[in-house]
Structures are given as C-alpha cells and as structure tokens.
Tab-separated table of C-alpha atoms in Angstrom:
chain	number	residue	atom	x	y	z
A	870	UNK	CA	-28.670	-17.719	-23.927
A	871	UNK	CA	-25.579	-15.969	-25.923
A	872	UNK	CA	-24.180	-12.892	-24.047
A	873	UNK	CA	-22.499	-10.314	-26.569
A	874	UNK	CA	-19.584	-8.522	-25.907
A	875	UNK	CA	-21.610	-5.265	-25.994
A	876	UNK	CA	-24.088	-6.652	-23.169
A	877	UNK	CA	-20.716	-7.544	-20.973
A	878	UNK	CA	-19.333	-3.912	-21.741
A	879	UNK	CA	-22.797	-2.500	-20.896
A	880	UNK	CA	-22.939	-4.544	-17.572
A	881	UNK	CA	-19.493	-3.167	-16.472
A	882	UNK	CA	-20.210	0.420	-17.276
A	883	UNK	CA	-23.710	0.185	-15.316
A	884	UNK	CA	-21.637	-1.041	-12.240
A	885	UNK	CA	-19.131	1.990	-12.430
A	886	UNK	CA	-21.933	4.209	-12.818
A	887	UNK	CA	-23.893	2.803	-9.886
A	888	UNK	CA	-20.819	3.277	-7.854
A	889	UNK	CA	-20.607	6.828	-8.854
A	890	UNK	CA	-24.152	7.562	-8.083
A	891	UNK	CA	-23.905	5.834	-4.534
A	892	UNK	CA	-20.725	8.016	-3.676
A	893	UNK	CA	-22.636	11.054	-4.803
A	894	UNK	CA	-25.654	10.222	-2.580
A	895	UNK	CA	-23.649	9.237	0.277
A	896	UNK	CA	-24.656	5.726	0.225
A	897	UNK	CA	-22.185	3.114	1.489
A	898	UNK	CA	-19.224	2.224	-1.066
A	899	UNK	CA	-19.892	-0.791	-2.893
A	900	UNK	CA	-17.121	-3.184	-2.290
A	901	UNK	CA	-16.563	-6.301	-4.365
A	902	UNK	CA	-19.004	-9.296	-3.416
A	903	UNK	CA	-20.676	-7.558	-0.844
A	904	UNK	CA	-17.469	-6.896	1.550
A	905	UNK	CA	-17.978	-4.462	4.238
A	906	UNK	CA	-14.465	-3.022	4.021
A	907	UNK	CA	-11.121	-3.552	2.280
A	908	UNK	CA	-7.905	-4.253	3.853
A	909	UNK	CA	-4.410	-3.573	2.571
A	910	UNK	CA	-1.575	-5.322	4.222
A	911	UNK	CA	1.729	-3.465	3.193
A	912	UNK	CA	5.407	-3.516	4.371
A	913	UNK	CA	7.887	-1.045	4.152
A	914	UNK	CA	11.520	-1.090	3.783
A	915	UNK	CA	12.303	-4.376	2.193
A	916	UNK	CA	13.245	-6.329	5.239
A	917	UNK	CA	14.643	-9.752	5.757
A	918	UNK	CA	11.692	-10.678	8.329
A	919	UNK	CA	8.973	-9.706	5.604
A	920	UNK	CA	10.343	-12.344	3.215
A	921	UNK	CA	11.084	-14.888	6.180
A	922	UNK	CA	7.914	-14.585	8.328
A	923	UNK	CA	5.332	-12.072	6.656
A	924	UNK	CA	5.130	-13.568	3.212
A	925	UNK	CA	5.209	-17.344	4.309
A	926	UNK	CA	1.876	-16.125	6.657
A	927	UNK	CA	0.374	-14.522	3.678
A	928	UNK	CA	0.722	-17.199	1.276
A	929	UNK	CA	-0.409	-20.030	3.799
A	930	UNK	CA	-3.667	-18.072	4.137
A	931	UNK	CA	-4.140	-17.134	0.515
A	932	UNK	CA	-3.882	-13.208	1.001
A	933	UNK	CA	-1.803	-10.956	-0.937
A	934	UNK	CA	0.310	-8.252	0.573
A	935	UNK	CA	2.300	-5.173	-0.870
A	936	UNK	CA	5.875	-4.732	-0.133
A	937	UNK	CA	7.438	-1.304	-0.406
A	938	UNK	CA	10.963	-1.485	-1.461
A	939	UNK	CA	13.687	0.947	-0.161
A	940	UNK	CA	15.759	-0.066	-3.336
A	941	UNK	CA	19.211	0.881	-1.855
A	942	UNK	CA	18.658	-1.690	1.081
A	943	UNK	CA	21.129	-4.316	0.344
A	944	UNK	CA	18.408	-7.002	1.162
A	945	UNK	CA	16.812	-5.952	-2.446
A	946	UNK	CA	20.078	-7.123	-3.904
A	947	UNK	CA	20.828	-10.150	-1.843
A	948	UNK	CA	17.538	-11.346	-2.283
A	949	UNK	CA	16.471	-10.479	-5.358
A	950	UNK	CA	15.199	-14.186	-6.222
A	951	UNK	CA	12.784	-14.170	-3.445
A	952	UNK	CA	11.211	-10.797	-4.168
A	953	UNK	CA	10.764	-11.862	-7.872
A	954	UNK	CA	9.235	-14.947	-6.740
A	955	UNK	CA	6.709	-12.836	-4.224
A	956	UNK	CA	5.704	-10.647	-7.273
A	957	UNK	CA	5.045	-13.850	-9.383
A	958	UNK	CA	2.887	-15.189	-6.825
A	959	UNK	CA	0.496	-12.246	-6.563
A	960	UNK	CA	2.009	-9.903	-3.929
A	961	UNK	CA	2.770	-6.131	-5.101
A	962	UNK	CA	6.008	-4.516	-5.223
A	963	UNK	CA	6.015	-0.973	-4.437
A	964	UNK	CA	7.898	1.864	-4.553
A	965	UNK	CA	9.504	3.255	-1.326
A	966	UNK	CA	12.181	5.772	-3.110
A	967	UNK	CA	15.736	4.859	-3.495
A	968	UNK	CA	17.261	6.162	-0.125
A	969	UNK	CA	14.445	6.905	2.238
A	970	UNK	CA	14.494	10.346	2.527
A	971	UNK	CA	13.133	11.569	5.355
A	972	UNK	CA	13.381	15.222	7.124
A	973	UNK	CA	16.024	15.399	9.599
A	974	UNK	CA	14.880	18.181	11.663
A	975	UNK	CA	11.463	16.315	12.374
A	976	UNK	CA	11.275	15.124	15.968
A	977	UNK	CA	13.139	11.729	16.527
A	978	UNK	CA	14.881	11.908	12.978
A	979	UNK	CA	18.345	12.028	14.157
A	980	UNK	CA	18.973	8.776	12.639
A	981	UNK	CA	18.528	10.293	9.147
A	982	UNK	CA	21.949	10.404	7.288
A	983	UNK	CA	22.754	13.841	6.143
A	984	UNK	CA	23.002	12.742	2.440
A	985	UNK	CA	19.594	11.474	2.680
A	986	UNK	CA	18.029	14.408	4.356
A	987	UNK	CA	14.976	15.593	2.446
A	988	UNK	CA	15.303	18.941	4.051
A	989	UNK	CA	18.173	19.481	1.475
A	990	UNK	CA	16.944	17.299	-1.569
A	991	UNK	CA	15.168	19.336	-4.084
A	992	UNK	CA	11.905	18.458	-5.780
A	993	UNK	CA	13.326	17.996	-9.027
A	994	UNK	CA	15.995	15.377	-7.280
A	995	UNK	CA	13.221	13.358	-5.705
A	996	UNK	CA	11.198	13.245	-8.837
A	997	UNK	CA	14.084	11.758	-10.813
A	998	UNK	CA	14.913	9.478	-7.958
A	999	UNK	CA	11.270	8.277	-7.253
A	1000	UNK	CA	10.493	7.569	-10.998
A	1001	UNK	CA	14.008	5.768	-11.411
A	1002	UNK	CA	12.639	3.606	-8.598
A	1003	UNK	CA	9.852	2.741	-10.913
A	1004	UNK	CA	12.324	1.727	-13.678
A	1005	UNK	CA	14.202	-0.281	-11.041
A	1006	UNK	CA	11.077	-2.159	-9.966
A	1007	UNK	CA	10.055	-2.753	-13.778
A	1008	UNK	CA	13.294	-4.629	-14.026
A	1009	UNK	CA	12.403	-6.672	-10.815
A	1010	UNK	CA	8.859	-7.649	-11.803
A	1011	UNK	CA	8.176	-6.622	-15.441
A	1012	UNK	CA	4.998	-4.566	-14.268
A	1013	UNK	CA	4.418	-0.700	-14.948
A	1014	UNK	CA	1.626	0.132	-12.832
A	1015	UNK	CA	2.732	1.234	-9.379
A	1016	UNK	CA	2.147	2.727	-6.221
A	1017	UNK	CA	4.082	4.641	-3.798
A	1018	UNK	CA	4.435	4.895	0.145
A	1019	UNK	CA	6.105	8.224	1.149
A	1020	UNK	CA	8.912	7.431	3.621
A	1021	UNK	CA	8.236	8.730	7.214
A	1022	UNK	CA	5.148	10.530	5.708
A	1023	UNK	CA	7.536	13.535	4.760
A	1024	UNK	CA	6.481	15.218	1.874
A	1025	UNK	CA	8.511	18.591	1.713
A	1026	UNK	CA	11.669	18.487	-0.214
A	1027	UNK	CA	13.764	21.447	0.584
A	1028	UNK	CA	10.285	22.959	1.803
A	1029	UNK	CA	8.148	22.391	-0.818
A	1030	UNK	CA	5.735	19.183	-1.480
A	1031	UNK	CA	7.259	16.947	-4.137
A	1032	UNK	CA	4.153	14.655	-4.308
A	1033	UNK	CA	2.608	16.755	-7.061
A	1034	UNK	CA	5.892	16.058	-9.109
A	1035	UNK	CA	5.527	12.347	-8.975
A	1036	UNK	CA	1.902	11.473	-8.555
A	1037	UNK	CA	1.013	11.270	-12.237
A	1038	UNK	CA	3.452	8.222	-12.190
A	1039	UNK	CA	1.302	6.284	-9.731
A	1040	UNK	CA	-2.109	4.662	-8.994
A	1041	UNK	CA	-2.086	5.756	-5.707
A	1042	UNK	CA	0.203	7.351	-2.967
A	1043	UNK	CA	0.020	6.528	0.732
A	1044	UNK	CA	1.100	9.166	3.436
A	1045	UNK	CA	0.917	9.436	7.046
A	1046	UNK	CA	-2.382	9.455	8.623
A	1047	UNK	CA	-5.205	7.306	10.047
A	1048	UNK	CA	-5.474	3.586	9.740
A	1049	UNK	CA	-9.524	3.641	8.813
A	1050	UNK	CA	-10.145	5.927	5.886
A	1051	UNK	CA	-13.025	8.222	7.067
A	1052	UNK	CA	-14.774	8.323	3.597
A	1053	UNK	CA	-14.408	6.721	0.095
A	1054	UNK	CA	-16.106	9.801	-1.370
A	1055	UNK	CA	-13.727	12.107	-0.342
A	1056	UNK	CA	-10.630	9.907	-0.268
A	1057	UNK	CA	-7.638	11.558	-2.307
A	1058	UNK	CA	-5.987	8.862	-4.197
A	1059	UNK	CA	-2.696	10.806	-4.105
A	1060	UNK	CA	-2.695	11.290	-0.026
A	1061	UNK	CA	-4.238	8.064	1.523
A	1062	UNK	CA	-3.835	7.449	5.024
A	1063	UNK	CA	-1.671	4.962	6.228
A	1064	UNK	CA	-0.808	3.514	9.846
A	1065	UNK	CA	2.359	1.788	10.962
A	1066	UNK	CA	1.657	-0.305	13.862
A	1067	UNK	CA	4.171	-1.302	16.133
A	1068	UNK	CA	3.820	-3.617	19.203
A	1069	UNK	CA	0.250	-4.116	19.015
A	1070	UNK	CA	-1.430	-7.494	19.610
A	1071	UNK	CA	-3.691	-9.584	17.319
A	1072	UNK	CA	-6.506	-8.263	19.033
A	1073	UNK	CA	-5.746	-4.673	18.851
A	1074	UNK	CA	-5.132	-5.076	15.077
A	1075	UNK	CA	-8.160	-6.974	14.265
A	1076	UNK	CA	-10.278	-4.209	16.372
A	1077	UNK	CA	-8.717	-1.483	13.836
A	1078	UNK	CA	-9.919	-3.852	10.912
A	1079	UNK	CA	-13.562	-3.932	12.674
A	1080	UNK	CA	-13.661	-0.151	12.605
A	1081	UNK	CA	-13.281	0.045	8.667
A	1082	UNK	CA	-16.278	-2.317	8.397
A	1083	UNK	CA	-18.124	-0.274	10.885
A	1084	UNK	CA	-17.701	2.720	8.471
A	1085	UNK	CA	-17.610	0.707	5.155
A	1086	UNK	CA	-14.375	2.112	4.066
A	1087	UNK	CA	-10.767	0.588	4.093
A	1088	UNK	CA	-7.982	0.064	6.502
A	1089	UNK	CA	-4.290	0.536	5.315
A	1090	UNK	CA	-1.590	-1.048	7.676
A	1091	UNK	CA	2.084	-0.513	6.990
A	1092	UNK	CA	4.143	-3.006	8.819
A	1093	UNK	CA	8.051	-2.962	9.033
A	1094	UNK	CA	9.677	-5.748	11.234
A	1095	UNK	CA	7.604	-8.812	11.494
A	1096	UNK	CA	8.979	-11.091	14.151
A	1097	UNK	CA	12.158	-9.420	13.727
A	1098	UNK	CA	14.032	-6.284	12.401
A	1099	UNK	CA	12.531	-2.906	13.823
A	1100	UNK	CA	9.336	-1.306	14.714
A	1101	UNK	CA	8.191	-4.790	14.972
A	1102	UNK	CA	4.735	-6.656	15.166
A	1103	UNK	CA	5.301	-10.136	16.715
A	1104	UNK	CA	5.039	-12.814	14.357
A	1105	UNK	CA	1.830	-14.204	16.619
A	1106	UNK	CA	0.068	-10.841	16.493
A	1107	UNK	CA	0.466	-10.724	12.444
A	1108	UNK	CA	-0.443	-14.474	12.260
A	1109	UNK	CA	-3.464	-13.919	14.466
A	1110	UNK	CA	-4.701	-10.833	11.958
A	1111	UNK	CA	-3.784	-12.857	8.955
A	1112	UNK	CA	-5.938	-15.807	10.045
A	1113	UNK	CA	-8.822	-13.435	10.953
A	1114	UNK	CA	-8.957	-11.843	7.526
A	1115	UNK	CA	-8.640	-15.422	5.852
A	1116	UNK	CA	-11.566	-16.638	8.013
A	1117	UNK	CA	-13.887	-13.637	7.264
A	1118	UNK	CA	-13.134	-13.219	3.668
A	1119	UNK	CA	-16.705	-12.396	2.808
A	1120	UNK	CA	-16.827	-9.428	5.285
A	1121	UNK	CA	-13.107	-8.405	4.195
A	1122	UNK	CA	-11.624	-8.150	0.868
A	1123	UNK	CA	-8.211	-7.993	1.546
A	1124	UNK	CA	-5.834	-7.308	-1.268
A	1125	UNK	CA	-2.847	-5.394	-2.691
A	1126	UNK	CA	-2.771	-1.700	-2.147
A	1127	UNK	CA	-2.762	-1.488	-6.270
A	1128	UNK	CA	-5.854	-3.416	-6.519
A	1129	UNK	CA	-7.918	-2.022	-4.042
A	1130	UNK	CA	-7.166	1.795	-5.148
A	1131	UNK	CA	-7.388	0.532	-8.934
A	1132	UNK	CA	-10.876	-0.553	-8.086
A	1133	UNK	CA	-11.726	1.988	-6.024
A	1134	UNK	CA	-11.012	5.170	-8.553
A	1135	UNK	CA	-12.672	2.677	-11.387
A	1136	UNK	CA	-15.756	2.626	-8.862
A	1137	UNK	CA	-15.903	6.264	-8.417
A	1138	UNK	CA	-15.258	7.008	-11.906
A	1139	UNK	CA	-11.897	9.018	-11.282
A	1140	UNK	CA	-9.978	10.417	-14.302
C-alpha cells in the first residue's frame, strides 16, 4: 500500500500530540524506541584527553557525545582538524564561551583570572562574546543549531542574569544542578541540570544512569579530563560507563545533548 506524504505528516503530528498529552497527564515520558531514559555524555573545556581518550572510546562503542569548546583554549587552534573530524563523525560541538568567565568571588574560584571575572563582566559583554562563540563554531563545523553549557554554572554577570540575553540563540542551555532530571514535564530547556563527575568509578557512574531509568527521565554528565588533564575521570571508569551504555542501547538512548533536547522540545510541543 502506498503511503502518502499527508499520512506521514499526520502520523508525525499524532506522535507529538501523544507526547504532549502524556506529559500533561503525568504519564511516563516517551523516549525513542521504548528507551527508559536518555543519556547525554558531555565534555567541557576542549581538553586534549577528550580527543585522545574520550572520543576514541565513544567511536569504538558507536556512541555520540557533546564537546563544549572554550574557544580561547589553545587546544582548539592547535587541534582544529581533530575537532572538525569529531563533528563530521556526529559528535556535537557546543558553546562554552570564549574565555570561560566565572565568578571570582565564589568559593574556591581564586583561579579565575581578573580579566575573566564574571563579576566584572556585563550582561551585554557576555551576550556579545557568547554569540560570537556561535559564529566561531559555525566556522569550525558549518552548523547553526547549538547548545550552551554555562562555565562553572555561574549565571550572574555583574550581578545580573545573562542567560535571558543569550537563550534565544540556543536549543538548550545547561547550568549546574542534579545529574538526573527530576521531571521531563517541568524541565526548563534554558536551565537543564548537569553534573560534573570527578574520580567516580564506572559502577558509580552506571548507578546514576540507572537512577534516570527508574525515573524515566534523562541524565546529563559533563566530564572534564578523561584519563588526564584536570577534574579527572579515569579512562577505565569512562570506558566501563561507555561499554555499559553500548550494551544496553534498548534501555538507554545515548545521544548528543542537541539531539536529545530537540526531541524533548518537539515531544512536549514547546514553542
């Protein structure tokens, strides 16, 4: 039987409407192919260990990750060909600002350089810089749709929230918070919680993923160093997590944060 374009479009809209109705009625969120949860494996700051260890591990397992580039990091310039290759292979290149501005007055932030202090950077300056970051990423991978991870989870530029100024440029934005999303119905795409593990074992990381399956929601990891650099997760722990996700594809939908959040917003009928 020949299926018309109209029938295909009608079926697509019915899928969207069913997701909206399910969310409104408090029913479990419907992930693709019957998955129990979505998993976003993300990596911040454009570190060498991500290119050398994390991406090869993901590629061996056939999984895609999201890599948030601090565009002033020399590793972006020196290893441009490798970042472009990662993007061609389906990994997401995300915006992590030009200079990784964080609040210098926050506890433990003595490392923040004065010229990169978010406390003395205006909302307008952050807006200009973050939007320029999108242009620079377009020059690297040729893509327009983008997500953003807030450096340090700090959102106040000179005391004012700068996310409202940049949110229209992004499909979704990650801030600090819980690894496991409490509810897909109430999730704010411009303030998605994320967890930055450091020193956890593979089993500890897997346990967090299993919590997301129990809730039927999503888990957002943001790694830094993998087997090296700083805020490090060991290569063995990372590999154990990746292999677990690869072996349980029916239970967990592992994809880029961009793809996951595009699906979530469509399924919920967000405008």
